[in-house]
């Protein structure tokens, strides 16, 4: 299918000869729009770990393309050696970040293709890996559009929406998840007022969400994370829309650190909270939020990273979890490409996969 211009993913693509994967360096935004061209396992691992490519669905798409371009370098190897190298490298890439389930989901999907075709010549296996990687991205484009449409059905003209972190096109393929309804609504002539939490410590909200919404001409106001309560109390927020990195079987979900606090505040002010994500983010093998592995990151992200001078005493211990888990009891609904899931989540999530 030839995608319309506005639905072509700009954040991740292959080079014309399909031998390298090209990404927008999200770590350089919004000050510099830079592209990185990658084809080595270590640089792909580093791109995920340092958030040059980030956002749960985008990590999965990137990993799939990365494995494809890496695998092409082993085309001349005997089959057994190729299969062994492929398995080891995809396991390595899978350890780059632990929380977003989309990474292991995409890697497992490719591994299945490799296993099912392990009798074929290496060249053919590589070709099939490439086709599956294309499919993963293509499916994400379609899923994001569906998520945006379902999410838009929850909004009305003039709504105030608060979002945390970045769940826009950069973090997916196009439209995004949590930002999708606003982007789609804007295309249809609707107006919203969006509040973007800055999202300490890595400022995905300040750097990326405001960048994407401003570019789309959407009314966006940046606030510090500790200002969410005030804008809610002022009556400026009608809905909270956030993304997700993993949704457990009971509806608990991991998202960027600070999301659970936002959800608790919103519940206090009777503002509905929705998480929006593709069904690949739902992990029925993870029973509850307590079973989701939470990534701990470098303390210097808190102590020094964004400052001209360090803002904390050298070596002060820091606790820097990258995600937190929002209890399902705080959630009004889960917006997926298959529709909106309402409580009771445990039963209804299971049912979603039976559709
Ligand atoms: O550490 P990040 O920036 O990768 O965290 C991203 C988030 O928490 C997003 O909200 C989530 O991945 C959904 S992206 C559509």
Short mmCIF file of C-alpha atoms in Angstrom, two decimals, residues 36-333:
data_model
loop_
_atom_site.label_atom_id
_atom_site.label_comp_id
_atom_site.label_asym_id
_atom_site.label_seq_id
_atom_site.Cartn_x
_atom_site.Cartn_y
_atom_site.Cartn_z
CA UNK A 36 22.12 8.99 12.16
CA UNK A 37 22.99 6.23 9.72
CA UNK A 38 23.64 2.95 11.50
CA UNK A 39 24.55 -0.63 10.64
CA UNK A 40 26.67 -1.96 13.52
CA UNK A 41 25.23 -3.89 16.50
CA UNK A 42 27.02 -1.74 19.10
CA UNK A 43 25.87 1.57 17.61
CA UNK A 44 22.30 0.29 17.32
CA UNK A 45 22.40 -0.84 20.96
CA UNK A 46 23.80 2.57 21.98
CA UNK A 47 21.12 4.42 19.96
CA UNK A 48 18.42 2.66 22.00
CA UNK A 49 20.19 3.00 25.32
CA UNK A 50 20.98 6.71 24.92
CA UNK A 51 17.47 7.50 23.66
CA UNK A 52 18.59 8.59 20.20
CA UNK A 53 15.69 6.39 19.25
CA UNK A 54 13.04 6.09 21.95
CA UNK A 55 9.37 5.50 22.60
CA UNK A 56 8.11 1.94 22.96
CA UNK A 57 6.82 1.29 19.39
CA UNK A 58 9.77 3.14 17.78
CA UNK A 59 12.28 0.99 19.65
CA UNK A 60 10.58 -2.15 18.31
CA UNK A 61 10.53 -0.85 14.72
CA UNK A 62 14.14 0.26 14.95
CA UNK A 63 15.31 -3.07 16.37
CA UNK A 64 13.64 -4.90 13.49
CA UNK A 65 15.35 -2.73 10.86
CA UNK A 66 18.63 -2.91 12.78
CA UNK A 67 18.58 -6.72 12.75
CA UNK A 68 17.83 -6.67 9.03
CA UNK A 69 20.76 -4.41 8.13
CA UNK A 70 23.11 -6.30 10.44
CA UNK A 71 22.00 -9.69 9.06
CA UNK A 72 22.83 -8.59 5.50
CA UNK A 73 26.49 -8.36 6.49
CA UNK A 74 26.48 -12.12 7.16
CA UNK A 75 25.01 -13.15 3.81
CA UNK A 76 28.06 -15.20 2.83
CA UNK A 77 28.21 -17.20 6.07
CA UNK A 78 27.24 -20.87 6.23
CA UNK A 79 23.65 -21.26 7.44
CA UNK A 80 24.49 -22.63 10.91
CA UNK A 81 26.94 -19.82 11.61
CA UNK A 82 24.48 -17.22 10.34
CA UNK A 83 21.69 -18.55 12.58
CA UNK A 84 23.93 -18.54 15.65
CA UNK A 85 25.21 -15.00 15.02
CA UNK A 86 21.69 -13.77 14.33
CA UNK A 87 20.31 -15.22 17.57
CA UNK A 88 23.16 -13.87 19.71
CA UNK A 89 22.97 -10.37 18.24
CA UNK A 90 19.23 -10.07 18.60
CA UNK A 91 19.51 -11.23 22.24
CA UNK A 92 22.15 -8.53 22.75
CA UNK A 93 19.95 -5.82 21.21
CA UNK A 94 17.05 -7.00 23.33
CA UNK A 95 18.97 -6.08 26.51
CA UNK A 96 19.39 -2.41 25.54
CA UNK A 97 16.32 -1.37 27.57
CA UNK A 98 14.13 -3.62 29.72
CA UNK A 99 10.75 -1.94 30.26
CA UNK A 100 9.10 -1.37 26.87
CA UNK A 101 7.83 -4.77 25.78
CA UNK A 102 7.74 -3.73 22.12
CA UNK A 103 11.50 -4.30 21.84
CA UNK A 104 11.35 -7.98 22.75
CA UNK A 105 8.06 -8.31 20.86
CA UNK A 106 9.66 -7.16 17.58
CA UNK A 107 12.78 -9.24 18.13
CA UNK A 108 10.67 -12.34 18.87
CA UNK A 109 8.63 -11.73 15.73
CA UNK A 110 11.75 -11.71 13.57
CA UNK A 111 13.20 -14.73 15.37
CA UNK A 112 10.04 -16.66 14.55
CA UNK A 113 10.51 -15.86 10.85
CA UNK A 114 14.14 -17.02 11.07
CA UNK A 115 13.18 -20.25 12.86
CA UNK A 116 10.37 -21.06 10.45
CA UNK A 117 12.66 -20.62 7.46
CA UNK A 118 15.86 -22.02 8.91
CA UNK A 119 16.15 -24.59 6.09
CA UNK A 120 16.27 -21.95 3.35
CA UNK A 121 19.42 -20.31 1.91
CA UNK A 122 20.78 -17.45 4.07
CA UNK A 123 19.95 -14.92 1.35
CA UNK A 124 16.27 -15.90 1.42
CA UNK A 125 16.12 -15.79 5.22
CA UNK A 126 17.54 -12.27 5.16
CA UNK A 127 15.01 -11.22 2.55
CA UNK A 128 12.20 -12.50 4.78
CA UNK A 129 13.63 -10.65 7.82
CA UNK A 130 13.52 -7.43 5.78
CA UNK A 131 9.94 -8.05 4.73
CA UNK A 132 8.88 -8.68 8.33
CA UNK A 133 10.64 -5.48 9.49
CA UNK A 134 8.79 -3.50 6.81
CA UNK A 135 5.55 -5.12 7.97
CA UNK A 136 6.17 -4.18 11.61
CA UNK A 137 6.56 -0.52 10.65
CA UNK A 138 3.65 -0.59 8.23
CA UNK A 139 1.39 -2.19 10.84
CA UNK A 140 2.41 0.47 13.36
CA UNK A 141 1.40 3.21 10.92
CA UNK A 142 -2.01 1.64 10.55
CA UNK A 143 -2.36 0.96 14.29
CA UNK A 144 -1.43 4.53 15.20
CA UNK A 145 -4.07 5.83 12.82
CA UNK A 146 -6.69 3.57 14.42
CA UNK A 147 -5.58 4.57 17.93
CA UNK A 148 -5.77 8.24 16.94
CA UNK A 149 -9.31 7.72 15.58
CA UNK A 150 -10.52 5.90 18.70
CA UNK A 151 -8.84 8.47 20.95
CA UNK A 152 -10.40 11.32 19.00
CA UNK A 153 -13.85 9.88 19.73
CA UNK A 154 -13.19 10.73 23.40
CA UNK A 155 -12.45 14.41 22.68
CA UNK A 156 -14.63 17.38 21.96
CA UNK A 157 -13.84 20.75 20.44
CA UNK A 158 -11.83 22.96 22.78
CA UNK A 159 -10.86 20.21 25.23
CA UNK A 160 -7.85 20.68 27.48
CA UNK A 161 -5.56 17.66 27.48
CA UNK A 162 -2.57 17.01 29.68
CA UNK A 163 0.12 14.66 28.49
CA UNK A 164 3.32 13.35 30.02
CA UNK A 165 6.53 12.37 28.19
CA UNK A 166 6.35 11.99 24.42
CA UNK A 167 4.05 9.59 22.63
CA UNK A 168 3.94 11.29 19.24
CA UNK A 169 5.14 10.37 15.74
CA UNK A 170 8.79 10.37 16.87
CA UNK A 171 8.02 7.64 19.40
CA UNK A 172 6.11 5.47 16.92
CA UNK A 173 5.81 5.63 13.14
CA UNK A 174 3.33 8.41 12.47
CA UNK A 175 0.57 10.20 14.45
CA UNK A 176 1.85 8.57 17.63
CA UNK A 177 -0.36 7.16 20.34
CA UNK A 178 -1.22 9.71 23.05
CA UNK A 179 -0.66 12.65 20.67
CA UNK A 180 -2.44 10.97 17.76
CA UNK A 181 -5.99 12.12 18.61
CA UNK A 182 -4.89 15.76 18.79
CA UNK A 183 -2.90 15.53 15.55
CA UNK A 184 -5.75 13.82 13.73
CA UNK A 185 -8.33 16.21 15.22
CA UNK A 186 -6.24 19.18 14.11
CA UNK A 187 -6.21 17.82 10.54
CA UNK A 188 -10.00 17.76 10.74
CA UNK A 189 -10.12 21.39 11.88
CA UNK A 190 -10.59 20.85 15.62
CA UNK A 191 -8.86 22.93 18.28
CA UNK A 192 -7.49 21.68 21.59
CA UNK A 193 -5.38 23.12 24.36
CA UNK A 194 -2.59 20.74 25.31
CA UNK A 195 -0.47 20.92 28.46
CA UNK A 196 2.84 19.11 28.09
CA UNK A 197 4.67 18.12 31.26
CA UNK A 198 8.38 18.80 30.81
CA UNK A 199 9.04 15.21 32.02
CA UNK A 200 12.11 15.24 34.25
CA UNK A 201 14.82 14.11 34.07
CA UNK A 202 15.22 13.64 30.30
CA UNK A 203 12.68 16.26 29.27
CA UNK A 204 10.93 14.32 26.52
CA UNK A 205 7.86 16.52 27.04
CA UNK A 206 9.76 19.81 26.81
CA UNK A 207 12.03 18.76 23.97
CA UNK A 208 9.85 16.49 21.85
CA UNK A 209 6.14 16.86 22.63
CA UNK A 210 6.14 20.63 22.35
CA UNK A 211 8.27 20.35 19.20
CA UNK A 212 5.85 17.97 17.52
CA UNK A 213 2.68 19.79 18.57
CA UNK A 214 4.01 23.25 17.76
CA UNK A 215 5.08 22.00 14.31
CA UNK A 216 1.52 20.74 13.76
CA UNK A 217 0.06 24.11 14.79
CA UNK A 218 -1.57 22.78 17.97
CA UNK A 219 -1.98 25.07 20.97
CA UNK A 220 0.55 23.61 23.42
CA UNK A 221 1.73 24.98 26.75
CA UNK A 222 4.79 23.61 28.49
CA UNK A 223 4.60 23.14 32.25
CA UNK A 224 7.03 21.77 34.82
CA UNK A 225 6.00 18.38 36.17
CA UNK A 226 5.10 19.86 39.55
CA UNK A 227 2.59 22.25 37.91
CA UNK A 228 0.18 19.55 36.76
CA UNK A 229 -1.88 19.87 39.91
CA UNK A 230 -2.41 23.62 39.41
CA UNK A 231 -3.61 23.36 35.82
CA UNK A 232 -5.98 20.58 36.85
CA UNK A 233 -7.28 22.56 39.81
CA UNK A 234 -7.84 25.56 37.53
CA UNK A 235 -10.20 23.43 35.48
CA UNK A 236 -8.02 23.57 32.36
CA UNK A 237 -7.67 19.83 31.88
CA UNK A 238 -10.56 17.69 30.63
CA UNK A 239 -8.59 14.52 29.92
CA UNK A 240 -5.19 13.03 30.55
CA UNK A 241 -3.74 11.14 27.57
CA UNK A 242 -0.49 9.25 28.07
CA UNK A 243 1.41 6.52 26.25
CA UNK A 244 2.55 3.20 27.67
CA UNK A 245 5.63 1.01 27.61
CA UNK A 246 3.99 -2.14 28.89
CA UNK A 247 0.45 -2.95 29.95
CA UNK A 248 0.16 -5.88 32.34
CA UNK A 249 -2.69 -8.40 32.15
CA UNK A 250 -4.60 -6.61 34.92
CA UNK A 251 -4.38 -3.17 33.26
CA UNK A 252 -1.54 -1.76 35.38
CA UNK A 253 0.79 0.01 32.98
CA UNK A 254 4.35 1.25 32.94
CA UNK A 255 5.01 4.62 31.36
CA UNK A 256 7.54 7.38 31.82
CA UNK A 257 8.39 8.15 35.43
CA UNK A 258 5.87 10.65 36.77
CA UNK A 259 2.86 9.16 34.98
CA UNK A 260 1.47 7.49 38.10
CA UNK A 261 1.64 10.81 40.00
CA UNK A 262 -0.24 12.53 37.17
CA UNK A 263 -2.89 9.78 37.27
CA UNK A 264 -3.31 10.10 41.04
CA UNK A 265 -3.75 13.87 40.74
CA UNK A 266 -6.19 13.52 37.87
CA UNK A 267 -8.30 11.06 39.84
CA UNK A 268 -8.40 13.51 42.74
CA UNK A 269 -9.78 16.15 40.37
CA UNK A 270 -12.14 13.63 38.66
CA UNK A 271 -10.35 13.95 35.33
CA UNK A 272 -10.38 10.73 33.25
CA UNK A 273 -7.00 9.19 32.48
CA UNK A 274 -6.46 7.18 29.31
CA UNK A 275 -3.41 5.33 28.16
CA UNK A 276 -3.07 4.88 24.42
CA UNK A 277 -0.94 2.21 22.80
CA UNK A 278 -0.82 -0.56 20.21
CA UNK A 279 -1.82 -4.05 21.29
CA UNK A 280 1.88 -5.01 21.02
CA UNK A 281 2.33 -3.04 24.26
CA UNK A 282 -0.08 -5.34 26.10
CA UNK A 283 1.79 -8.18 27.74
CA UNK A 284 -0.61 -10.82 29.02
CA UNK A 285 2.41 -12.79 30.27
CA UNK A 286 3.06 -10.05 32.83
CA UNK A 287 0.30 -10.50 35.42
CA UNK A 288 0.51 -7.13 37.23
CA UNK A 289 2.53 -3.92 37.30
CA UNK A 290 4.70 -5.38 40.06
CA UNK A 291 6.08 -7.85 37.50
CA UNK A 292 7.25 -5.19 35.03
CA UNK A 293 11.04 -4.66 35.09
CA UNK A 294 11.81 -0.99 35.64
CA UNK A 295 14.93 0.46 34.08
CA UNK A 296 17.26 2.38 36.40
CA UNK A 297 19.33 5.00 34.60
CA UNK A 298 22.54 6.97 35.12
CA UNK A 299 22.36 9.28 38.21
CA UNK A 300 24.10 12.02 36.21
CA UNK A 301 20.89 12.45 34.23
CA UNK A 302 19.55 14.00 37.46
CA UNK A 303 22.73 15.57 38.86
CA UNK A 304 24.29 17.33 35.90
CA UNK A 305 23.05 16.46 32.46
CA UNK A 306 20.94 19.49 31.53
CA UNK A 307 22.82 22.11 33.52
CA UNK A 308 25.75 24.31 32.64
CA UNK A 309 27.00 23.64 36.17
CA UNK A 310 26.10 20.56 38.22
CA UNK A 311 23.01 21.27 40.29
CA UNK A 312 23.68 18.67 42.99
CA UNK A 313 26.74 17.88 45.12
CA UNK A 314 29.20 15.66 43.29
CA UNK A 315 28.49 11.99 43.89
CA UNK A 316 25.22 12.53 45.77
CA UNK A 317 23.27 9.27 45.50
CA UNK A 318 20.32 9.52 43.15
CA UNK A 319 17.43 7.19 42.46
CA UNK A 320 16.63 7.42 38.76
CA UNK A 321 13.92 4.97 37.65
CA UNK A 322 12.98 5.63 34.06
CA UNK A 323 9.37 4.44 34.41
CA UNK A 324 6.69 3.96 36.99
CA UNK A 325 3.59 1.83 37.12
CA UNK A 326 0.13 3.35 37.21
CA UNK A 327 -2.42 1.23 38.97
CA UNK A 328 -5.29 0.14 36.77
CA UNK A 329 -7.77 1.52 39.30
CA UNK A 330 -6.72 5.03 38.20
CA UNK A 331 -7.42 4.37 34.56
CA UNK A 332 -10.63 5.26 32.71
CA UNK A 333 -9.67 3.29 29.61
#
